[in-house]
Amino acid sequence: MCLEIIEKLAARGLKKTPQRRMLLKVLSQSDRHLSAEEVVARIKVQQPGISVATIYRNLNKMVEMELVSKLDLHDGPARYEIYKGHHHHLVCLGCGVALKIGICPLQGHIKKIIEEYGFRVNDHHFEVTGHCQKCQQEAKTDTRLPAI
Amino acid sequence: MCLEIIEKLAARGLKKTPQRRMLLKVLSQSDRHLSAEEVVARIKVQQPGISVATIYRNLNKMVEMELVSKLDLHDGPARYEIYKGHHHHLVCLGCGVALKIGICPLQGHIKKIIEEYGFRVNDHHFEVTGHCQKCQQEAKTDTRLPAI
DNA sequence: TTCTAATTAAGAACTATTATTATTTAGGGG
DNA sequence: CCCCTAAATAATAATAGTTCTTAATTAGAA
Ligand SMILES: [Mn+2]
Ligand SMILES: [Mn+2]
Ligand SMILES: [Zn+2]
Ligand SMILES: [Zn+2]
């Protein structure tokens, strides 16, 4: 899985470094988005010398190349996952999970209207925050005392 | 215009301070979104003692109260404007202008699909970046040498 | 094997924002 | 009008997340 990505890097003239291999391995083995610091922590288990700057630098490069995608909410660190096509997320404020949704607002109708404004679209962000089913359930059955 | 807003603040138990008056005056006199630092710079002309912390603190409070709205892209400082109903923007990467669009993706169709996921929506962000008509024109007729 | 441009580790620097704290002030009650 | 006090402020330190700088290392071409 990440072998192919490493080859894509090489095809574009980038070196196959152990740091890049580990970065891709960690991302592809995760079942959720990871922040740069989380990636570093996981790599440190095997390569304690890994530097955060290296991870940020490579994440940026890979996002640019569309090998990795970045989920940047308006608070906390950005989080990354292996690129698997354009999509958006429902981000849970309770558990932090980012549920993939197939719907993109920049299709058909809305896209057409935007282009009628004479605006040339370059990129877009669409993020929905709220609570996932599990966190709604937990809130209902929660017997803990309120935080005040 | 900002007199009404000041009254709304007072109605919610907040004091009518000269700093708050100036903040609202500056925002309502601007024809575009302003960053906190830009607000400070404009207030400084008349009140050189104004503090950035005061502006940030009040902007946050006013956003929370829906008296001001915040436009937070993923780079550079957040920018603010007087709240005039829920809307989204086409943000020009050339001149920075934020064109208001009336279309909200979280209506009807898409909203329904999201709620069918069992997700309880709390908030959402939709921003489109690209180039406005004016900046597209300028790029065409631009006789400057490219920056390499 | 040698060479060199690419890459790295380490940590300083930076940007935007929030927290802390001593001082000031808005506005209500006497 | 003056006093009082909670609210608000100015100044500045602290923070978070990320990028920059630089000297040392290394991948991979020759
Ligand atoms: Mn995803
Ligand atoms: Mn607007
Ligand atoms: Zn999309
Ligand atoms: Zn909307």
XYZ file of C-alpha atoms (C1' of nucleotides) in Angstrom, chain D:
30
model
C -22.883 63.406 43.270
C -19.911 60.007 45.284
C -18.744 55.383 46.527
C -18.324 50.729 45.630
C -17.513 46.609 43.187
C -17.687 43.556 39.501
C -16.329 44.014 34.921
C -13.069 45.428 31.831
C -8.669 46.996 30.439
C -3.381 47.481 29.235
C 0.683 45.278 29.243
C 3.011 41.543 28.717
C 4.081 36.622 29.399
C 2.823 32.285 27.769
C 1.179 29.028 24.565
C 0.405 26.106 20.382
C 1.367 24.860 16.080
C 4.238 25.287 12.495
C 8.148 26.951 9.768
C 12.905 28.405 9.351
C 17.934 27.956 9.802
C 22.072 25.540 9.728
C 25.435 22.149 10.244
C 25.741 17.251 9.590
C 24.249 13.173 7.171
C 22.856 10.346 3.315
C 20.599 8.482 -1.072
C 21.607 7.433 -5.222
C 23.780 8.904 -9.616
C 28.174 8.707 -12.006
